[in-house]
XYZ file of N, CA, C and O in Angstrom:
864
model
N -13.073 -0.749 -51.625
C -13.479 -2.001 -50.938
C -14.920 -2.320 -51.293
O -15.783 -1.439 -51.246
N -15.242 -3.550 -51.631
C -16.609 -3.934 -51.978
C -17.570 -3.615 -50.850
O -17.222 -3.716 -49.675
N -18.823 -3.239 -51.214
C -19.835 -2.902 -50.203
C -20.062 -4.057 -49.238
O -20.192 -3.886 -48.034
N -20.072 -5.267 -49.778
C -20.300 -6.435 -48.931
C -19.248 -6.567 -47.859
O -19.532 -6.921 -46.713
N -17.996 -6.260 -48.204
C -16.908 -6.361 -47.228
C -17.066 -5.323 -46.129
O -16.787 -5.566 -44.966
N -17.509 -4.113 -46.530
C -17.719 -3.048 -45.531
C -18.774 -3.474 -44.534
O -18.617 -3.349 -43.323
N -19.906 -4.004 -45.048
C -20.965 -4.458 -44.154
C -20.492 -5.584 -43.243
O -20.849 -5.668 -42.072
N -19.673 -6.484 -43.800
C -19.166 -7.611 -43.010
C -18.298 -7.109 -41.862
O -18.383 -7.592 -40.742
N -17.462 -6.104 -42.169
C -16.590 -5.549 -41.136
C -17.403 -4.845 -40.068
O -17.137 -4.978 -38.875
N -18.437 -4.083 -40.500
C -19.281 -3.391 -39.526
C -19.993 -4.391 -38.628
O -20.130 -4.194 -37.425
N -20.467 -5.481 -39.222
C -21.164 -6.504 -38.441
C -20.220 -7.127 -37.414
O -20.583 -7.356 -36.263
N -18.976 -7.362 -37.831
C -17.998 -7.976 -36.928
C -17.702 -7.048 -35.757
O -17.594 -7.480 -34.610
N -17.578 -5.731 -36.049
C -17.313 -4.764 -34.980
C -18.471 -4.710 -34.004
O -18.301 -4.690 -32.784
N -19.707 -4.677 -34.539
C -20.889 -4.636 -33.678
C -20.990 -5.890 -32.822
O -21.348 -5.836 -31.645
N -20.687 -7.041 -33.421
C -20.744 -8.299 -32.681
C -19.726 -8.307 -31.551
O -20.017 -8.736 -30.432
N -18.524 -7.802 -31.836
C -17.488 -7.738 -30.806
C -17.907 -6.807 -29.688
O -17.746 -7.100 -28.511
N -18.478 -5.646 -30.056
C -18.938 -4.675 -29.062
C -20.007 -5.275 -28.182
O -20.004 -5.113 -26.956
N -20.939 -6.004 -28.795
C -22.015 -6.634 -28.027
C -21.461 -7.671 -27.066
O -21.909 -7.787 -25.925
N -20.466 -8.411 -27.538
C -19.862 -9.444 -26.690
C -19.179 -8.809 -25.490
O -19.277 -9.300 -24.365
N -18.484 -7.685 -25.737
C -17.803 -7.008 -24.647
C -18.804 -6.444 -23.653
O -18.597 -6.483 -22.440
N -19.920 -5.901 -24.177
C -20.953 -5.371 -23.296
C -21.529 -6.469 -22.433
O -21.727 -6.321 -21.228
N -21.818 -7.621 -23.040
C -22.352 -8.751 -22.301
C -21.377 -9.212 -21.239
O -21.743 -9.485 -20.101
N -20.084 -9.262 -21.605
C -19.062 -9.664 -20.640
C -19.045 -8.722 -19.459
O -18.955 -9.135 -18.306
N -19.170 -7.406 -19.765
C -19.176 -6.417 -18.692
C -20.337 -6.627 -17.752
O -20.212 -6.542 -16.537
N -21.505 -6.948 -18.329
C -22.688 -7.175 -17.495
C -22.501 -8.401 -16.617
O -22.878 -8.413 -15.450
N -21.888 -9.422 -17.183
C -21.688 -10.639 -16.419
C -20.690 -10.433 -15.288
O -20.889 -10.905 -14.174
N -19.608 -9.695 -15.564
C -18.578 -9.551 -14.552
C -18.979 -8.599 -13.441
O -18.351 -8.573 -12.398
N -20.039 -7.792 -13.663
C -20.466 -6.893 -12.598
C -21.615 -7.480 -11.791
O -22.209 -6.808 -10.972
N -21.935 -8.737 -12.030
C -22.988 -9.386 -11.259
C -22.607 -9.426 -9.782
O -21.445 -9.589 -9.439
N -23.586 -9.283 -8.875
C -23.296 -9.252 -7.436
C -22.579 -10.491 -6.920
O -21.871 -10.436 -5.946
N -22.760 -11.628 -7.598
C -22.181 -12.881 -7.099
C -20.735 -13.080 -7.524
O -20.187 -14.157 -7.367
N -20.108 -12.029 -8.072
C -18.705 -12.164 -8.488
C -17.854 -12.646 -7.318
O -17.986 -12.162 -6.205
N -17.011 -13.619 -7.570
C -16.208 -14.232 -6.520
C -14.778 -13.715 -6.516
O -14.224 -13.393 -7.561
N -14.206 -13.604 -5.343
C -12.794 -13.251 -5.239
C -11.973 -14.310 -5.964
O -12.318 -15.488 -5.969
N -10.908 -13.864 -6.583
C -10.168 -14.755 -7.469
C -8.818 -15.180 -6.921
O -7.817 -15.141 -7.614
N -8.782 -15.584 -5.661
C -7.520 -16.114 -5.155
C -7.249 -17.443 -5.861
O -8.165 -18.068 -6.396
N -6.004 -17.898 -5.893
C -5.706 -19.184 -6.529
C -6.599 -20.291 -5.967
O -6.826 -20.363 -4.758
N -7.110 -21.123 -6.851
C -7.996 -22.212 -6.416
C -7.233 -23.195 -5.543
O -6.176 -23.695 -5.934
N -7.746 -23.464 -4.328
C -7.037 -24.403 -3.462
C -7.141 -25.840 -3.956
O -7.946 -26.145 -4.828
N -6.343 -26.700 -3.361
C -6.367 -28.119 -3.716
C -7.737 -28.704 -3.408
O -8.523 -28.128 -2.658
N -8.019 -29.860 -3.972
C -9.303 -30.525 -3.751
C -9.433 -30.967 -2.299
O -8.445 -31.041 -1.559
N -10.658 -31.288 -1.907
C -10.895 -31.747 -0.535
C -10.130 -33.037 -0.252
O -9.570 -33.209 0.837
N -10.082 -33.926 -1.234
C -9.379 -35.192 -1.016
C -7.883 -34.957 -0.837
O -7.239 -35.569 0.026
N -7.324 -34.056 -1.637
C -5.907 -33.732 -1.497
C -5.657 -33.033 -0.169
O -4.657 -33.313 0.512
N -6.563 -32.148 0.220
C -6.429 -31.455 1.501
C -6.460 -32.449 2.657
O -5.698 -32.317 3.627
N -7.314 -33.459 2.571
C -7.369 -34.471 3.634
C -6.051 -35.243 3.699
O -5.556 -35.566 4.788
N -5.486 -35.527 2.525
C -4.190 -36.214 2.482
C -3.099 -35.336 3.092
O -2.275 -35.809 3.879
N -3.083 -34.073 2.727
C -2.105 -33.136 3.282
C -2.247 -33.029 4.799
O -1.255 -33.053 5.536
N -3.492 -32.899 5.251
C -3.749 -32.726 6.683
C -3.201 -33.899 7.489
O -2.665 -33.712 8.590
N -3.328 -35.084 6.939
C -2.861 -36.280 7.639
C -1.356 -36.286 7.840
O -0.841 -36.980 8.732
N -0.636 -35.504 7.033
C 0.828 -35.489 7.135
C 1.372 -34.351 7.998
O 2.555 -34.339 8.320
N 0.499 -33.400 8.360
C 0.965 -32.255 9.141
C 1.324 -32.660 10.568
O 0.658 -33.504 11.174
N 2.354 -32.042 11.092
C 2.764 -32.294 12.477
C 1.701 -31.738 13.423
O 1.276 -30.583 13.280
N 1.264 -32.567 14.348
C 0.274 -32.133 15.343
C 0.986 -31.903 16.664
O 1.621 -32.808 17.207
N 0.889 -30.690 17.147
C 1.489 -30.375 18.447
C 0.843 -29.135 19.027
O 0.165 -28.377 18.307
N 1.027 -28.940 20.311
C 0.434 -27.778 20.977
C 0.940 -26.499 20.321
O 2.096 -26.405 19.906
N 0.039 -25.534 20.223
C 0.404 -24.265 19.598
C 1.488 -23.564 20.395
O 1.474 -23.554 21.628
N 2.436 -22.979 19.695
C 3.530 -22.291 20.351
C 3.124 -20.950 20.926
O 1.967 -20.530 20.857
N 4.090 -20.238 21.436
C 3.868 -18.938 22.064
C 3.990 -17.808 21.046
O 4.641 -17.958 20.002
N 3.372 -16.667 21.345
C 3.543 -15.482 20.511
C 4.706 -14.627 21.013
O 4.932 -13.530 20.506
N 5.441 -15.146 21.963
C 6.591 -14.412 22.491
C 7.542 -14.024 21.355
O 7.941 -14.874 20.548
N 7.880 -12.771 21.271
C 8.784 -12.285 20.240
C 8.111 -11.936 18.927
O 8.756 -11.401 18.021
N 6.811 -12.212 18.831
C 6.102 -11.967 17.578
C 5.866 -10.482 17.326
O 5.546 -9.723 18.240
N 5.997 -10.094 16.068
C 5.642 -8.756 15.608
C 5.295 -8.856 14.131
O 5.963 -9.581 13.378
N 4.260 -8.142 13.706
C 3.908 -8.130 12.280
C 5.063 -7.600 11.444
O 5.208 -7.956 10.272
N 5.889 -6.760 12.049
C 7.029 -6.202 11.325
C 8.050 -7.273 10.929
O 8.885 -7.034 10.057
N 7.968 -8.438 11.566
C 8.873 -9.529 11.226
C 8.424 -10.255 9.949
O 9.128 -11.129 9.444
N 7.243 -9.862 9.446
C 6.695 -10.397 8.191
C 6.513 -9.209 7.245
O 5.389 -8.713 7.078
N 7.570 -8.710 6.625
C 7.478 -7.502 5.808
C 6.385 -7.579 4.739
O 6.367 -8.484 3.913
N 5.467 -6.632 4.790
C 4.378 -6.544 3.824
C 3.855 -5.112 3.845
O 4.059 -4.414 4.839
N 3.294 -4.560 2.869
C 3.086 -5.163 1.563
C 4.239 -4.737 0.649
O 4.510 -3.542 0.513
N 4.884 -5.680 0.025
C 6.042 -5.367 -0.808
C 5.596 -5.020 -2.227
O 4.480 -5.331 -2.637
N 6.476 -4.377 -2.973
C 6.190 -4.042 -4.374
C 6.144 -5.323 -5.207
O 7.033 -6.161 -5.126
N 5.081 -5.435 -6.014
C 4.924 -6.600 -6.879
C 5.296 -6.288 -8.325
O 5.976 -7.064 -8.982
N 4.863 -5.127 -8.804
C 5.213 -4.700 -10.158
C 4.922 -3.212 -10.297
O 3.894 -2.733 -9.811
N 5.821 -2.494 -10.939
C 5.626 -1.060 -11.115
C 5.435 -0.358 -9.788
O 6.270 -0.467 -8.883
N 4.314 0.346 -9.647
C 3.999 1.041 -8.396
C 3.040 0.235 -7.525
O 2.580 0.729 -6.492
N 2.730 -0.987 -7.931
C 1.724 -1.798 -7.228
C 2.340 -2.695 -6.157
O 3.222 -3.508 -6.454
N 1.852 -2.560 -4.926
C 2.292 -3.466 -3.873
C 1.330 -4.653 -3.787
O 0.389 -4.778 -4.578
N 1.568 -5.523 -2.826
C 0.767 -6.756 -2.742
C -0.707 -6.467 -2.488
O -1.587 -7.067 -3.115
N -1.006 -5.548 -1.570
C -2.408 -5.222 -1.291
C -3.108 -4.734 -2.553
O -4.207 -5.195 -2.888
N -2.490 -3.820 -3.245
C -3.096 -3.254 -4.449
C -3.259 -4.308 -5.542
O -4.250 -4.308 -6.272
N -2.303 -5.218 -5.611
C -2.377 -6.300 -6.599
C -3.565 -7.216 -6.314
O -4.295 -7.620 -7.229
N -3.786 -7.544 -5.040
C -4.911 -8.412 -4.673
C -6.239 -7.680 -4.858
O -7.226 -8.272 -5.306
N -6.276 -6.385 -4.537
C -7.504 -5.613 -4.744
C -7.903 -5.647 -6.218
O -9.082 -5.820 -6.554
N -6.937 -5.484 -7.089
C -7.233 -5.501 -8.520
C -7.608 -6.905 -8.978
O -8.526 -7.094 -9.781
N -6.923 -7.904 -8.462
C -7.193 -9.295 -8.838
C -8.580 -9.744 -8.390
O -9.313 -10.403 -9.138
N -8.960 -9.402 -7.176
C -10.202 -9.912 -6.593
C -11.420 -9.039 -6.876
O -12.548 -9.444 -6.584
N -11.201 -7.842 -7.408
C -12.317 -6.938 -7.651
C -12.883 -7.028 -9.053
O -12.390 -7.752 -9.915
N -13.937 -6.278 -9.280
C -14.592 -6.186 -10.578
C -14.539 -4.728 -11.032
O -14.831 -3.815 -10.253
N -14.131 -4.520 -12.283
C -14.050 -3.164 -12.855
C -13.220 -2.226 -11.980
O -13.604 -1.073 -11.740
N -12.102 -2.712 -11.500
C -11.246 -1.901 -10.619
C -10.455 -0.889 -11.448
O -9.790 -1.245 -12.418
N -10.542 0.372 -11.030
C -9.788 1.453 -11.664
C -8.747 1.929 -10.666
O -9.051 2.138 -9.489
N -7.512 2.080 -11.128
C -6.442 2.521 -10.245
C -5.828 3.819 -10.756
O -5.889 4.123 -11.954
N -5.226 4.586 -9.837
C -4.571 5.826 -10.238
C -3.098 5.555 -10.555
O -2.662 4.396 -10.581
N -2.328 6.610 -10.761
C -0.930 6.454 -11.155
C -0.077 5.806 -10.081
O 0.999 5.285 -10.349
N -0.584 5.814 -8.842
C 0.132 5.178 -7.734
C -0.339 3.755 -7.487
O 0.069 3.113 -6.526
N -1.254 3.274 -8.336
C -1.844 1.925 -8.262
C -2.901 1.794 -7.171
O -3.375 0.702 -6.900
N -3.300 2.899 -6.549
C -4.364 2.847 -5.546
C -5.705 2.698 -6.253
O -5.963 3.365 -7.267
N -6.563 1.821 -5.730
C -7.875 1.590 -6.339
C -8.788 2.782 -6.058
O -9.050 3.116 -4.902
N -9.269 3.419 -7.107
C -10.152 4.581 -6.952
C -11.622 4.211 -7.123
O -12.504 4.950 -6.691
N -11.879 3.102 -7.762
C -13.252 2.610 -7.893
C -13.220 1.128 -8.222
O -12.182 0.578 -8.580
N -14.381 0.498 -8.058
C -14.479 -0.926 -8.315
C -15.520 -1.554 -7.416
O -16.233 -0.856 -6.678
N -15.621 -2.866 -7.458
C -16.562 -3.608 -6.625
C -15.880 -4.865 -6.118
O -15.189 -5.551 -6.883
N -16.080 -5.142 -4.822
C -15.437 -6.314 -4.212
C -16.467 -7.132 -3.456
O -17.195 -6.615 -2.606
N -16.501 -8.419 -3.779
C -17.386 -9.362 -3.085
C -16.570 -10.122 -2.058
O -15.539 -10.710 -2.380
N -17.022 -10.101 -0.817
C -16.320 -10.789 0.266
C -16.961 -12.155 0.499
O -18.075 -12.237 1.019
N -16.298 -13.248 0.133
C -16.904 -14.575 0.257
C -17.068 -15.037 1.710
O -17.804 -15.982 1.963
N -16.403 -14.383 2.649
C -16.537 -14.770 4.054
C -17.928 -14.458 4.600
O -18.486 -15.219 5.392
N -18.480 -13.294 4.183
C -19.760 -12.852 4.730
C -20.804 -12.522 3.670
O -21.926 -12.147 3.993
N -20.433 -12.643 2.385
C -21.388 -12.409 1.316
C -21.678 -10.950 1.024
O -22.626 -10.641 0.299
N -20.881 -10.036 1.559
C -21.106 -8.605 1.338
C -20.345 -8.117 0.113
O -19.290 -8.649 -0.234
N -20.896 -7.089 -0.543
C -20.237 -6.457 -1.682
C -19.950 -5.005 -1.334
O -20.813 -4.302 -0.791
N -18.743 -4.554 -1.643
C -18.306 -3.198 -1.299
C -17.806 -2.470 -2.532
O -17.279 -3.086 -3.455
N -17.960 -1.147 -2.526
C -17.499 -0.339 -3.655
C -16.395 0.637 -3.253
O -15.940 1.419 -4.076
N -15.962 0.574 -2.015
C -14.844 1.393 -1.551
C -13.708 0.474 -1.109
O -13.920 -0.408 -0.269
N -12.514 0.699 -1.648
C -11.373 -0.141 -1.280
C -11.067 -0.033 0.206
O -10.534 -0.971 0.807
N -11.435 1.077 0.820
C -11.174 1.268 2.253
C -12.004 0.336 3.122
O -11.711 0.148 4.307
N -13.047 -0.268 2.553
C -13.871 -1.227 3.296
C -13.326 -2.645 3.189
O -13.909 -3.587 3.733
N -12.218 -2.800 2.463
C -11.659 -4.122 2.189
C -10.300 -4.307 2.876
O -9.440 -3.432 2.823
N -10.141 -5.440 3.523
C -8.844 -5.871 4.048
C -8.349 -7.013 3.162
O -9.154 -7.751 2.582
N -7.037 -7.177 3.105
C -6.471 -8.359 2.470
C -6.131 -9.330 3.588
O -5.240 -9.081 4.398
N -6.890 -10.400 3.650
C -6.704 -11.385 4.721
C -5.589 -12.357 4.384
O -5.482 -12.833 3.251
N -4.755 -12.622 5.382
C -3.817 -13.739 5.279
C -4.606 -14.973 5.719
O -5.010 -15.074 6.887
N -4.836 -15.880 4.793
C -5.614 -17.077 5.106
C -5.117 -17.706 6.406
O -5.873 -17.915 7.348
N -3.832 -18.043 6.444
C -3.197 -18.443 7.703
C -2.573 -17.173 8.269
O -1.613 -16.653 7.700
N -3.135 -16.639 9.358
C -2.662 -15.368 9.905
C -1.179 -15.393 10.274
O -0.620 -16.458 10.574
N -0.563 -14.245 10.240
C 0.865 -14.153 10.530
C 1.196 -14.653 11.932
O 2.161 -15.399 12.118
N 0.393 -14.258 12.907
C 0.650 -14.706 14.279
C 0.438 -16.210 14.422
O 1.162 -16.890 15.156
N -0.548 -16.740 13.712
C -0.791 -18.191 13.727
C 0.392 -18.919 13.123
O 0.828 -19.963 13.621
N 0.925 -18.371 12.032
C 2.104 -18.977 11.405
C 3.289 -18.948 12.371
O 4.030 -19.926 12.482
N 3.441 -17.837 13.065
C 4.537 -17.704 14.044
C 4.457 -18.804 15.088
O 5.447 -19.454 15.415
N 3.255 -19.034 15.602
C 3.057 -20.053 16.646
C 3.163 -21.472 16.098
O 3.262 -22.429 16.871
N 3.120 -21.600 14.768
C 3.133 -22.921 14.138
C 4.465 -23.274 13.488
O 4.566 -24.305 12.826
N 5.465 -22.400 13.674
C 6.782 -22.722 13.129
C 7.514 -21.581 12.450
O 8.731 -21.654 12.257
N 6.793 -20.514 12.091
C 7.440 -19.404 11.385
C 8.380 -18.600 12.272
O 9.156 -17.786 11.773
N 8.332 -18.846 13.575
C 9.253 -18.151 14.496
C 10.705 -18.545 14.233
O 11.629 -17.825 14.613
N 10.920 -19.667 13.543
C 12.285 -20.116 13.243
C 12.731 -19.704 11.836
O 13.856 -19.981 11.447
N 11.854 -19.065 11.073
C 12.168 -18.700 9.699
C 13.076 -17.475 9.632
O 13.180 -16.694 10.589
N 13.668 -17.292 8.461
C 14.409 -16.067 8.187
C 13.403 -14.973 7.811
O 12.238 -15.261 7.473
N 13.846 -13.736 7.846
C 12.973 -12.629 7.451
C 12.528 -12.786 6.010
O 11.373 -12.500 5.667
N 13.413 -13.264 5.154
C 13.071 -13.467 3.743
C 11.953 -14.496 3.588
O 11.042 -14.330 2.764
N 11.999 -15.551 4.374
C 10.951 -16.583 4.325
C 9.616 -16.015 4.809
O 8.566 -16.295 4.239
N 9.670 -15.208 5.866
C 8.439 -14.621 6.386
C 7.857 -13.604 5.404
O 6.641 -13.475 5.260
N 8.727 -12.891 4.708
C 8.256 -11.938 3.704
C 7.557 -12.669 2.569
O 6.494 -12.243 2.088
N 8.135 -13.774 2.125
C 7.531 -14.561 1.043
C 6.149 -15.068 1.460
O 5.196 -15.050 0.671
N 6.030 -15.507 2.694
C 4.765 -16.008 3.224
C 3.715 -14.898 3.272
O 2.560 -15.099 2.897
N 4.103 -13.729 3.729
C 3.174 -12.610 3.922
C 2.715 -11.986 2.615
O 1.730 -11.237 2.596
N 3.395 -12.294 1.519
C 3.067 -11.700 0.219
C 2.829 -12.751 -0.862
O 2.966 -12.464 -2.051
N 2.457 -13.952 -0.442
C 2.333 -15.091 -1.354
C 1.094 -14.967 -2.251
O -0.038 -15.114 -1.787
N 1.326 -14.732 -3.527
C 0.239 -14.644 -4.502
C 0.040 -15.954 -5.259
O -0.893 -16.068 -6.061
N 0.893 -16.919 -5.018
C 0.836 -18.191 -5.740
C -0.090 -19.193 -5.067
O -0.865 -19.892 -5.722
N 0.002 -19.280 -3.751
C -0.887 -20.135 -2.992
C -2.164 -19.357 -2.605
O -2.189 -18.128 -2.686
N -3.230 -20.058 -2.150
C -4.456 -19.374 -1.716
C -4.295 -18.793 -0.305
O -4.983 -19.192 0.639
N -3.363 -17.860 -0.157
C -3.009 -17.293 1.132
C -3.534 -15.874 1.323
O -3.683 -15.424 2.450
N -3.839 -15.176 0.222
C -4.298 -13.792 0.302
C -5.635 -13.638 -0.399
O -5.825 -14.125 -1.517
N -6.574 -12.944 0.266
C -7.905 -12.762 -0.309
C -8.521 -11.471 0.212
O -8.356 -11.114 1.385
N -9.225 -10.766 -0.670
C -9.883 -9.510 -0.307
C -11.228 -9.806 0.358
O -12.074 -10.497 -0.217
N -11.405 -9.290 1.583
C -12.633 -9.538 2.347
C -13.046 -8.280 3.111
O -12.274 -7.327 3.237
N -14.251 -8.298 3.651
C -14.752 -7.198 4.465
C -13.799 -6.923 5.625
O -13.416 -7.858 6.349
N -13.453 -5.652 5.825
C -12.428 -5.327 6.819
C -12.778 -5.768 8.239
O -11.956 -6.384 8.923
N -14.013 -5.491 8.686
C -14.321 -5.850 10.084
C -14.462 -7.354 10.282
O -14.276 -7.863 11.395
N -14.757 -8.084 9.204
C -14.811 -9.548 9.300
C -13.391 -10.091 9.458
O -13.139 -10.987 10.268
N -12.467 -9.531 8.705
C -11.068 -9.926 8.836
C -10.547 -9.607 10.237
O -9.814 -10.393 10.837
N -10.951 -8.467 10.757
C -10.513 -8.080 12.105
C -11.123 -8.989 13.168
O -10.485 -9.283 14.184
N -12.352 -9.459 12.935
C -12.983 -10.391 13.872
C -12.262 -11.738 13.846
O -12.114 -12.400 14.872
N -11.806 -12.141 12.668
C -11.037 -13.384 12.552
C -9.727 -13.264 13.316
O -9.315 -14.194 14.028
N -9.070 -12.108 13.153
C -7.809 -11.903 13.854
C -6.797 -12.983 13.523
O -6.557 -13.284 12.360
N -6.229 -13.598 14.560
C -5.235 -14.664 14.346
C -5.800 -16.027 14.726
O -5.062 -16.943 15.061
N -7.137 -16.164 14.670
C -7.789 -17.407 15.084
C -7.688 -18.497 14.017
O -7.765 -18.224 12.821
N -7.550 -19.741 14.475
C -7.530 -20.869 13.541
C -8.958 -21.401 13.374
O -9.883 -20.944 14.052
N -9.176 -22.367 12.463
C -10.532 -22.849 12.187
C -11.259 -23.515 13.351
O -12.475 -23.728 13.261
N -10.565 -23.839 14.417
C -11.253 -24.376 15.596
C -12.003 -23.266 16.323
O -12.941 -23.531 17.081
N -11.604 -22.010 16.060
C -12.187 -20.863 16.762
C -12.907 -19.896 15.831
O -13.695 -19.068 16.285
N -12.645 -19.996 14.527
C -13.305 -19.078 13.578
C -13.392 -19.718 12.203
O -12.426 -20.286 11.700
N -14.591 -19.594 11.610
C -14.826 -20.006 10.228
C -15.732 -18.962 9.579
O -16.474 -18.262 10.280
N -15.705 -18.818 8.264
C -16.568 -17.842 7.598
C -18.044 -18.078 7.920
O -18.485 -19.225 8.036
N -18.808 -16.990 8.050
C -20.237 -17.126 8.338
C -20.995 -17.702 7.151
O -22.051 -18.317 7.323
N -20.467 -17.534 5.934
C -21.073 -18.148 4.750
C -20.639 -19.614 4.743
O -19.515 -19.949 4.363
N -21.526 -20.486 5.179
C -21.165 -21.893 5.364
C -20.738 -22.573 4.059
O -19.912 -23.479 4.078
N -21.290 -22.118 2.931
C -20.940 -22.738 1.651
C -19.491 -22.451 1.256
O -18.952 -23.108 0.359
N -18.858 -21.484 1.936
C -17.469 -21.156 1.608
C -16.481 -21.889 2.520
O -15.275 -21.857 2.287
N -16.976 -22.553 3.536
C -16.075 -23.173 4.508
C -15.217 -24.286 3.913
O -14.077 -24.488 4.340
N -15.737 -24.987 2.934
C -14.948 -26.042 2.295
C -13.742 -25.430 1.584
O -12.610 -25.896 1.739
N -13.992 -24.363 0.822
C -12.895 -23.670 0.130
C -11.893 -23.135 1.144
O -10.669 -23.241 0.956
N -12.418 -22.570 2.217
C -11.570 -21.968 3.252
C -10.635 -22.999 3.888
O -9.428 -22.768 4.011
N -11.175 -24.133 4.274
C -10.344 -25.151 4.934
C -9.371 -25.810 3.953
O -8.243 -26.147 4.326
N -9.779 -25.980 2.710
C -8.863 -26.515 1.693
C -7.670 -25.580 1.524
O -6.527 -26.022 1.448
N -7.957 -24.272 1.490
C -6.888 -23.281 1.336
C -5.987 -23.277 2.570
O -4.756 -23.242 2.459
N -6.590 -23.314 3.750
C -5.830 -23.296 5.003
C -4.836 -24.457 5.052
O -3.648 -24.279 5.356
N -5.329 -25.655 4.751
C -4.475 -26.843 4.795
C -3.375 -26.756 3.746
O -2.212 -27.101 4.019
N -3.713 -26.291 2.545
C -2.704 -26.188 1.493
C -1.565 -25.265 1.908
O -0.388 -25.568 1.700
N -1.915 -24.131 2.505
C -0.888 -23.174 2.934
C -0.028 -23.771 4.043
O 1.207 -23.694 3.996
N -0.657 -24.385 5.022
C 0.107 -24.978 6.123
C 1.016 -26.100 5.615
O 2.157 -26.252 6.066
N 0.510 -26.872 4.671
C 1.302 -27.971 4.115
C 2.504 -27.428 3.344
O 3.633 -27.908 3.528
N 2.258 -26.442 2.508
C 3.349 -25.897 1.682
C 4.460 -25.323 2.553
O 5.648 -25.496 2.245
N 4.086 -24.661 3.628
C 5.079 -24.011 4.483
C 5.508 -24.870 5.673
O 6.234 -24.399 6.547
N 5.061 -26.123 5.683
C 5.462 -27.065 6.726
C 5.173 -26.522 8.129
O 6.010 -26.598 9.035
N 3.971 -25.976 8.297
C 3.549 -25.454 9.595
C 2.742 -26.522 10.332
O 2.055 -27.328 9.715
N 2.823 -26.516 11.627
C 2.117 -27.518 12.431
C 0.657 -27.119 12.668
O 0.247 -25.980 12.383
N -0.111 -28.063 13.170
C -1.495 -27.801 13.590
C -1.653 -28.330 15.008
O -0.985 -29.290 15.401
N -2.532 -27.687 15.785
C -2.819 -28.251 17.107
C -4.001 -29.205 16.973
O -4.666 -29.248 15.929
N -4.280 -29.988 17.984
C -5.281 -31.052 17.868
C -6.683 -30.514 17.589
O -7.417 -31.077 16.765
N -7.066 -29.413 18.242
C -8.403 -28.845 18.027
C -8.527 -28.309 16.606
O -9.567 -28.467 15.951
N -7.476 -27.695 16.133
C -7.440 -27.164 14.769
C -7.591 -28.303 13.756
O -8.391 -28.205 12.815
N -6.856 -29.377 13.967
C -6.932 -30.508 13.047
C -8.326 -31.116 13.039
O -8.878 -31.438 11.976
N -8.945 -31.254 14.203
C -10.293 -31.819 14.291
C -11.304 -30.949 13.547
O -12.183 -31.471 12.837
N -11.178 -29.634 13.699
C -12.093 -28.710 13.015
C -11.919 -28.804 11.498
O -12.893 -28.827 10.747
N -10.684 -28.884 11.059
C -10.398 -28.995 9.624
C -10.950 -30.311 9.068
O -11.570 -30.335 8.001
N -10.734 -31.396 9.801
C -11.229 -32.703 9.350
C -12.753 -32.697 9.253
O -13.321 -33.244 8.302
N -13.388 -32.090 10.232
C -14.852 -32.048 10.262
C -15.415 -31.366 9.023
O -16.344 -31.862 8.386
N -14.828 -30.225 8.656
C -15.308 -29.504 7.478
C -14.964 -30.279 6.203
O -15.820 -30.475 5.332
N -13.732 -30.731 6.099
C -13.284 -31.423 4.887
C -14.064 -32.715 4.639
O -14.295 -33.100 3.493
N -14.461 -33.385 5.698
C -15.230 -34.622 5.535
C -16.611 -34.368 4.930
O -17.243 -35.285 4.391
N -17.064 -33.116 5.015
C -18.359 -32.779 4.456
C -18.274 -32.136 3.083
O -19.298 -31.764 2.484
N -17.057 -32.014 2.568
C -16.860 -31.381 1.257
C -17.176 -32.352 0.113
O -16.832 -33.527 0.224
């Protein structure tokens, strides 16, 4: 092989290596964002919100998280939680069981970054109990399972565990992320999920959603 070709190949390899190194540096930046599916635009969310049924929130009578089977297997040995941890994290390493052994996760709700998967919860954007009170009480188990493991809509996101626990089953009239710059994304996602699953909203919830969306 001509000497010039050898040098050209070496240069190409070095350039590729440098590019990969740069990419690694960029992806490990503290501001890395969780990568849930991008919600609809604010204008589309406002249109969706206007079509949602408004009625008083239903009862939690008969509700159980077990009625929303999760976390189901998504591929190989990976269940939904593990799939979201890998999707939303940076440099996530998993073992043979798909459990995350290392990585970094940025929680957009509170702006915290964590390096232990045990510090991360997978939040249901529209909580299971909230869905139950909004119409999911009439669904089949299969429908509830699809809702609880939905990776297509912006329904699942990796966040700080105690922040998720503080949110509980509250709607946006009672709880919004402390990072105010994320509230627009949050309400757009909330409305999209409720619209897709034909879930109702109560009047206070709708007012809170409109208030945030009008400022987006």
